[in-house]
Amino acid sequence: MATRKAEAIWLGGVPQGKGLLKLGSGAFEGSYSFGSRFKEEAGTNPEELLGAAHAGCFSMALAGILQQAGYAPERIHTRARVHIEADEQGFQITAIALETEARIPGLDAADFQRIAEFAKNACALSRALRNGSAAISLQARLAT
């Protein structure tokens, strides 16, 4: 299967430092800072990118499940709100709220709710975030 890549560069301390987030595909590169992450200053942040990834994963999973059920999805628009809060260990993502609206000919509201809930639980990002199924490894070295 595929392995996707991304990188981050951080310069300085916190809160005065600044950083850069890059997708391995080259499709996105954006600056981030303490202010863009924990306040409302310009720039991106890891949580915003996680929200976009989760919305995209869910939308694609929903489209695939709908197709398998015999429906032809025309449009699925999903928004994600990622909540981050301080705790005793620093910060923690406490919730991700997905909101989706879809145009699916011939599908009634009750079946849509059932299928959407199934897709929420089936999408790869939901699964990794829900139960910590993704093994996180680290190789760390000091630059000389």
PDB file of N, CA, C and O in Angstrom, residues 90-135:
ATOM      1  N   GLY A  90      -0.018  18.917  28.217  1.00  0.00           N
ATOM      2  CA  GLY A  90       0.185  19.912  27.168  1.00  0.00           C
ATOM      3  C   GLY A  90      -1.120  20.212  26.472  1.00  0.00           C
ATOM      4  O   GLY A  90      -1.998  20.850  27.036  1.00  0.00           O
ATOM      5  N   PHE A  91      -1.266  19.716  25.253  1.00  0.00           N
ATOM      6  CA  PHE A  91      -2.481  19.923  24.485  1.00  0.00           C
ATOM      7  C   PHE A  91      -2.974  18.589  23.956  1.00  0.00           C
ATOM      8  O   PHE A  91      -2.188  17.669  23.735  1.00  0.00           O
ATOM      9  N   GLN A  92      -4.280  18.515  23.747  1.00  0.00           N
ATOM     10  CA  GLN A  92      -4.897  17.283  23.262  1.00  0.00           C
ATOM     11  C   GLN A  92      -6.047  17.622  22.334  1.00  0.00           C
ATOM     12  O   GLN A  92      -6.810  18.557  22.586  1.00  0.00           O
ATOM     13  N   ILE A  93      -6.163  16.856  21.257  1.00  0.00           N
ATOM     14  CA  ILE A  93      -7.339  16.970  20.400  1.00  0.00           C
ATOM     15  C   ILE A  93      -8.451  16.229  21.117  1.00  0.00           C
ATOM     16  O   ILE A  93      -8.352  15.029  21.356  1.00  0.00           O
ATOM     17  N   THR A  94      -9.486  16.963  21.486  1.00  0.00           N
ATOM     18  CA  THR A  94     -10.561  16.383  22.288  1.00  0.00           C
ATOM     19  C   THR A  94     -11.763  15.948  21.468  1.00  0.00           C
ATOM     20  O   THR A  94     -12.554  15.126  21.923  1.00  0.00           O
ATOM     21  N   ALA A  95     -11.902  16.501  20.268  1.00  0.00           N
ATOM     22  CA  ALA A  95     -13.061  16.132  19.452  1.00  0.00           C
ATOM     23  C   ALA A  95     -12.831  16.572  18.012  1.00  0.00           C
ATOM     24  O   ALA A  95     -12.136  17.549  17.757  1.00  0.00           O
ATOM     25  N   ILE A  96     -13.425  15.827  17.103  1.00  0.00           N
ATOM     26  CA  ILE A  96     -13.505  16.226  15.704  1.00  0.00           C
ATOM     27  C   ILE A  96     -14.969  16.091  15.307  1.00  0.00           C
ATOM     28  O   ILE A  96     -15.543  15.008  15.393  1.00  0.00           O
ATOM     29  N   ALA A  97     -15.556  17.214  14.936  1.00  0.00           N
ATOM     30  CA  ALA A  97     -16.965  17.232  14.541  1.00  0.00           C
ATOM     31  C   ALA A  97     -17.040  17.305  13.014  1.00  0.00           C
ATOM     32  O   ALA A  97     -16.580  18.275  12.413  1.00  0.00           O
ATOM     33  N   LEU A  98     -17.584  16.262  12.415  1.00  0.00           N
ATOM     34  CA  LEU A  98     -17.791  16.238  10.971  1.00  0.00           C
ATOM     35  C   LEU A  98     -19.218  16.667  10.657  1.00  0.00           C
ATOM     36  O   LEU A  98     -20.153  16.243  11.332  1.00  0.00           O
ATOM     37  N   GLU A  99     -19.369  17.502   9.653  1.00  0.00           N
ATOM     38  CA  GLU A  99     -20.691  17.903   9.163  1.00  0.00           C
ATOM     39  C   GLU A  99     -20.686  17.648   7.664  1.00  0.00           C
ATOM     40  O   GLU A  99     -19.805  18.152   6.962  1.00  0.00           O
ATOM     41  N   THR A 100     -21.635  16.876   7.188  1.00  0.00           N
ATOM     42  CA  THR A 100     -21.656  16.575   5.765  1.00  0.00           C
ATOM     43  C   THR A 100     -23.028  16.833   5.171  1.00  0.00           C
ATOM     44  O   THR A 100     -24.052  16.699   5.841  1.00  0.00           O
ATOM     45  N   GLU A 101     -23.020  17.240   3.921  1.00  0.00           N
ATOM     46  CA  GLU A 101     -24.240  17.425   3.148  1.00  0.00           C
ATOM     47  C   GLU A 101     -23.987  16.762   1.802  1.00  0.00           C
ATOM     48  O   GLU A 101     -22.921  16.953   1.210  1.00  0.00           O
ATOM     49  N   ALA A 102     -24.936  15.968   1.368  1.00  0.00           N
ATOM     50  CA  ALA A 102     -24.722  15.208   0.144  1.00  0.00           C
ATOM     51  C   ALA A 102     -25.951  15.227  -0.747  1.00  0.00           C
ATOM     52  O   ALA A 102     -27.077  15.334  -0.265  1.00  0.00           O
ATOM     53  N   ARG A 103     -25.690  15.136  -2.041  1.00  0.00           N
ATOM     54  CA  ARG A 103     -26.756  14.992  -3.021  1.00  0.00           C
ATOM     55  C   ARG A 103     -26.645  13.571  -3.572  1.00  0.00           C
ATOM     56  O   ARG A 103     -25.698  13.246  -4.293  1.00  0.00           O
ATOM     57  N   ILE A 104     -27.615  12.729  -3.190  1.00  0.00           N
ATOM     58  CA  ILE A 104     -27.613  11.322  -3.570  1.00  0.00           C
ATOM     59  C   ILE A 104     -29.004  10.989  -4.102  1.00  0.00           C
ATOM     60  O   ILE A 104     -29.942  10.785  -3.325  1.00  0.00           O
ATOM     61  N   PRO A 105     -29.188  10.938  -5.412  1.00  0.00           N
ATOM     62  CA  PRO A 105     -30.517  10.634  -5.966  1.00  0.00           C
ATOM     63  C   PRO A 105     -31.034   9.274  -5.478  1.00  0.00           C
ATOM     64  O   PRO A 105     -30.299   8.296  -5.422  1.00  0.00           O
ATOM     65  N   GLY A 106     -32.323   9.266  -5.083  1.00  0.00           N
ATOM     66  CA  GLY A 106     -32.996   8.031  -4.711  1.00  0.00           C
ATOM     67  C   GLY A 106     -32.733   7.538  -3.302  1.00  0.00           C
ATOM     68  O   GLY A 106     -33.228   6.477  -2.927  1.00  0.00           O
ATOM     69  N   LEU A 107     -31.990   8.271  -2.493  1.00  0.00           N
ATOM     70  CA  LEU A 107     -31.677   7.844  -1.123  1.00  0.00           C
ATOM     71  C   LEU A 107     -32.522   8.631  -0.138  1.00  0.00           C
ATOM     72  O   LEU A 107     -32.554   9.860  -0.197  1.00  0.00           O
ATOM     73  N   ASP A 108     -33.202   7.925   0.784  1.00  0.00           N
ATOM     74  CA  ASP A 108     -34.004   8.637   1.782  1.00  0.00           C
ATOM     75  C   ASP A 108     -33.134   9.022   2.978  1.00  0.00           C
ATOM     76  O   ASP A 108     -32.027   8.518   3.169  1.00  0.00           O
ATOM     77  N   ALA A 109     -33.655   9.932   3.790  1.00  0.00           N
ATOM     78  CA  ALA A 109     -32.897  10.514   4.899  1.00  0.00           C
ATOM     79  C   ALA A 109     -32.462   9.476   5.926  1.00  0.00           C
ATOM     80  O   ALA A 109     -31.332   9.527   6.431  1.00  0.00           O
ATOM     81  N   ALA A 110     -33.331   8.531   6.251  1.00  0.00           N
ATOM     82  CA  ALA A 110     -32.992   7.527   7.273  1.00  0.00           C
ATOM     83  C   ALA A 110     -31.852   6.631   6.799  1.00  0.00           C
ATOM     84  O   ALA A 110     -30.907   6.359   7.561  1.00  0.00           O
ATOM     85  N   ASP A 111     -31.905   6.189   5.555  1.00  0.00           N
ATOM     86  CA  ASP A 111     -30.824   5.356   5.024  1.00  0.00           C
ATOM     87  C   ASP A 111     -29.534   6.158   4.902  1.00  0.00           C
ATOM     88  O   ASP A 111     -28.444   5.634   5.149  1.00  0.00           O
ATOM     89  N   PHE A 112     -29.660   7.429   4.521  1.00  0.00           N
ATOM     90  CA  PHE A 112     -28.462   8.271   4.439  1.00  0.00           C
ATOM     91  C   PHE A 112     -27.796   8.383   5.801  1.00  0.00           C
ATOM     92  O   PHE A 112     -26.576   8.260   5.911  1.00  0.00           O
ATOM     93  N   GLN A 113     -28.575   8.618   6.858  1.00  0.00           N
ATOM     94  CA  GLN A 113     -28.013   8.717   8.210  1.00  0.00           C
ATOM     95  C   GLN A 113     -27.283   7.437   8.596  1.00  0.00           C
ATOM     96  O   GLN A 113     -26.185   7.470   9.149  1.00  0.00           O
ATOM     97  N   ARG A 114     -27.887   6.307   8.302  1.00  0.00           N
ATOM     98  CA  ARG A 114     -27.296   5.011   8.642  1.00  0.00           C
ATOM     99  C   ARG A 114     -25.988   4.793   7.884  1.00  0.00           C
ATOM    100  O   ARG A 114     -24.966   4.403   8.463  1.00  0.00           O
ATOM    101  N   ILE A 115     -25.983   5.092   6.600  1.00  0.00           N
ATOM    102  CA  ILE A 115     -24.786   4.896   5.783  1.00  0.00           C
ATOM    103  C   ILE A 115     -23.700   5.889   6.174  1.00  0.00           C
ATOM    104  O   ILE A 115     -22.513   5.536   6.254  1.00  0.00           O
ATOM    105  N   ALA A 116     -24.082   7.131   6.448  1.00  0.00           N
ATOM    106  CA  ALA A 116     -23.099   8.140   6.846  1.00  0.00           C
ATOM    107  C   ALA A 116     -22.435   7.765   8.168  1.00  0.00           C
ATOM    108  O   ALA A 116     -21.217   7.926   8.335  1.00  0.00           O
ATOM    109  N   GLU A 117     -23.196   7.262   9.106  1.00  0.00           N
ATOM    110  CA  GLU A 117     -22.630   6.826  10.397  1.00  0.00           C
ATOM    111  C   GLU A 117     -21.670   5.665  10.178  1.00  0.00           C
ATOM    112  O   GLU A 117     -20.594   5.614  10.790  1.00  0.00           O
ATOM    113  N   PHE A 118     -22.026   4.741   9.313  1.00  0.00           N
ATOM    114  CA  PHE A 118     -21.140   3.620   9.005  1.00  0.00           C
ATOM    115  C   PHE A 118     -19.837   4.145   8.391  1.00  0.00           C
ATOM    116  O   PHE A 118     -18.738   3.715   8.761  1.00  0.00           O
ATOM    117  N   ALA A 119     -19.941   5.097   7.461  1.00  0.00           N
ATOM    118  CA  ALA A 119     -18.756   5.683   6.815  1.00  0.00           C
ATOM    119  C   ALA A 119     -17.878   6.414   7.824  1.00  0.00           C
ATOM    120  O   ALA A 119     -16.647   6.330   7.758  1.00  0.00           O
ATOM    121  N   LYS A 120     -18.503   7.101   8.775  1.00  0.00           N
ATOM    122  CA  LYS A 120     -17.727   7.794   9.811  1.00  0.00           C
ATOM    123  C   LYS A 120     -16.872   6.799  10.581  1.00  0.00           C
ATOM    124  O   LYS A 120     -15.706   7.057  10.867  1.00  0.00           O
ATOM    125  N   ASN A 121     -17.420   5.652  10.893  1.00  0.00           N
ATOM    126  CA  ASN A 121     -16.685   4.636  11.654  1.00  0.00           C
ATOM    127  C   ASN A 121     -15.708   3.848  10.793  1.00  0.00           C
ATOM    128  O   ASN A 121     -14.754   3.273  11.309  1.00  0.00           O
ATOM    129  N   ALA A 122     -15.945   3.797   9.476  1.00  0.00           N
ATOM    130  CA  ALA A 122     -15.130   2.982   8.584  1.00  0.00           C
ATOM    131  C   ALA A 122     -13.952   3.726   7.976  1.00  0.00           C
ATOM    132  O   ALA A 122     -12.981   3.089   7.574  1.00  0.00           O
ATOM    133  N   CYS A 123     -14.002   5.039   7.904  1.00  0.00           N
ATOM    134  CA  CYS A 123     -12.918   5.762   7.227  1.00  0.00           C
ATOM    135  C   CYS A 123     -11.612   5.576   7.992  1.00  0.00           C
ATOM    136  O   CYS A 123     -11.589   5.485   9.214  1.00  0.00           O
ATOM    137  N   ALA A 124     -10.512   5.480   7.250  1.00  0.00           N
ATOM    138  CA  ALA A 124      -9.209   5.139   7.834  1.00  0.00           C
ATOM    139  C   ALA A 124      -8.775   6.121   8.914  1.00  0.00           C
ATOM    140  O   ALA A 124      -8.228   5.714   9.946  1.00  0.00           O
ATOM    141  N   LEU A 125      -9.021   7.406   8.725  1.00  0.00           N
ATOM    142  CA  LEU A 125      -8.621   8.377   9.744  1.00  0.00           C
ATOM    143  C   LEU A 125      -9.469   8.255  11.000  1.00  0.00           C
ATOM    144  O   LEU A 125      -8.946   8.348  12.114  1.00  0.00           O
ATOM    145  N   SER A 126     -10.762   8.040  10.846  1.00  0.00           N
ATOM    146  CA  SER A 126     -11.608   7.821  12.026  1.00  0.00           C
ATOM    147  C   SER A 126     -11.101   6.622  12.815  1.00  0.00           C
ATOM    148  O   SER A 126     -11.001   6.665  14.044  1.00  0.00           O
ATOM    149  N   ARG A 127     -10.773   5.551  12.107  1.00  0.00           N
ATOM    150  CA  ARG A 127     -10.307   4.336  12.776  1.00  0.00           C
ATOM    151  C   ARG A 127      -8.991   4.579  13.501  1.00  0.00           C
ATOM    152  O   ARG A 127      -8.814   4.151  14.638  1.00  0.00           O
ATOM    153  N   ALA A 128      -8.057   5.257  12.872  1.00  0.00           N
ATOM    154  CA  ALA A 128      -6.757   5.510  13.498  1.00  0.00           C
ATOM    155  C   ALA A 128      -6.899   6.427  14.707  1.00  0.00           C
ATOM    156  O   ALA A 128      -6.255   6.211  15.739  1.00  0.00           O
ATOM    157  N   LEU A 129      -7.751   7.439  14.603  1.00  0.00           N
ATOM    158  CA  LEU A 129      -7.906   8.392  15.696  1.00  0.00           C
ATOM    159  C   LEU A 129      -8.752   7.840  16.838  1.00  0.00           C
ATOM    160  O   LEU A 129      -8.511   8.151  18.002  1.00  0.00           O
ATOM    161  N   ARG A 130      -9.732   7.013  16.512  1.00  0.00           N
ATOM    162  CA  ARG A 130     -10.663   6.507  17.514  1.00  0.00           C
ATOM    163  C   ARG A 130      -9.989   5.572  18.503  1.00  0.00           C
ATOM    164  O   ARG A 130     -10.203   5.655  19.696  1.00  0.00           O
ATOM    165  N   ASN A 131      -9.193   4.663  18.012  1.00  0.00           N
ATOM    166  CA  ASN A 131      -8.656   3.659  18.923  1.00  0.00           C
ATOM    167  C   ASN A 131      -7.140   3.592  18.924  1.00  0.00           C
ATOM    168  O   ASN A 131      -6.574   2.638  19.434  1.00  0.00           O
ATOM    169  N   GLY A 132      -6.508   4.590  18.373  1.00  0.00           N
ATOM    170  CA  GLY A 132      -5.057   4.609  18.384  1.00  0.00           C
ATOM    171  C   GLY A 132      -4.442   3.431  17.648  1.00  0.00           C
ATOM    172  O   GLY A 132      -3.409   2.919  18.049  1.00  0.00           O
ATOM    173  N   SER A 133      -5.079   2.990  16.552  1.00  0.00           N
ATOM    174  CA  SER A 133      -4.618   1.800  15.854  1.00  0.00           C
ATOM    175  C   SER A 133      -3.325   2.020  15.078  1.00  0.00           C
ATOM    176  O   SER A 133      -2.670   1.061  14.706  1.00  0.00           O
ATOM    177  N   ALA A 134      -2.973   3.258  14.822  1.00  0.00           N
ATOM    178  CA  ALA A 134      -1.756   3.523  14.058  1.00  0.00           C
ATOM    179  C   ALA A 134      -0.533   3.467  14.978  1.00  0.00           C
ATOM    180  O   ALA A 134      -0.476   4.183  15.973  1.00  0.00           O
ATOM    181  N   ALA A 135       0.414   2.617  14.634  1.00  0.00           N
ATOM    182  CA  ALA A 135       1.656   2.564  15.388  1.00  0.00           C
ATOM    183  C   ALA A 135       2.473   3.811  15.030  1.00  0.00           C
ATOM    184  O   ALA A 135       2.653   4.132  13.871  1.00  0.00           O
TER     185      ALA A 135
END
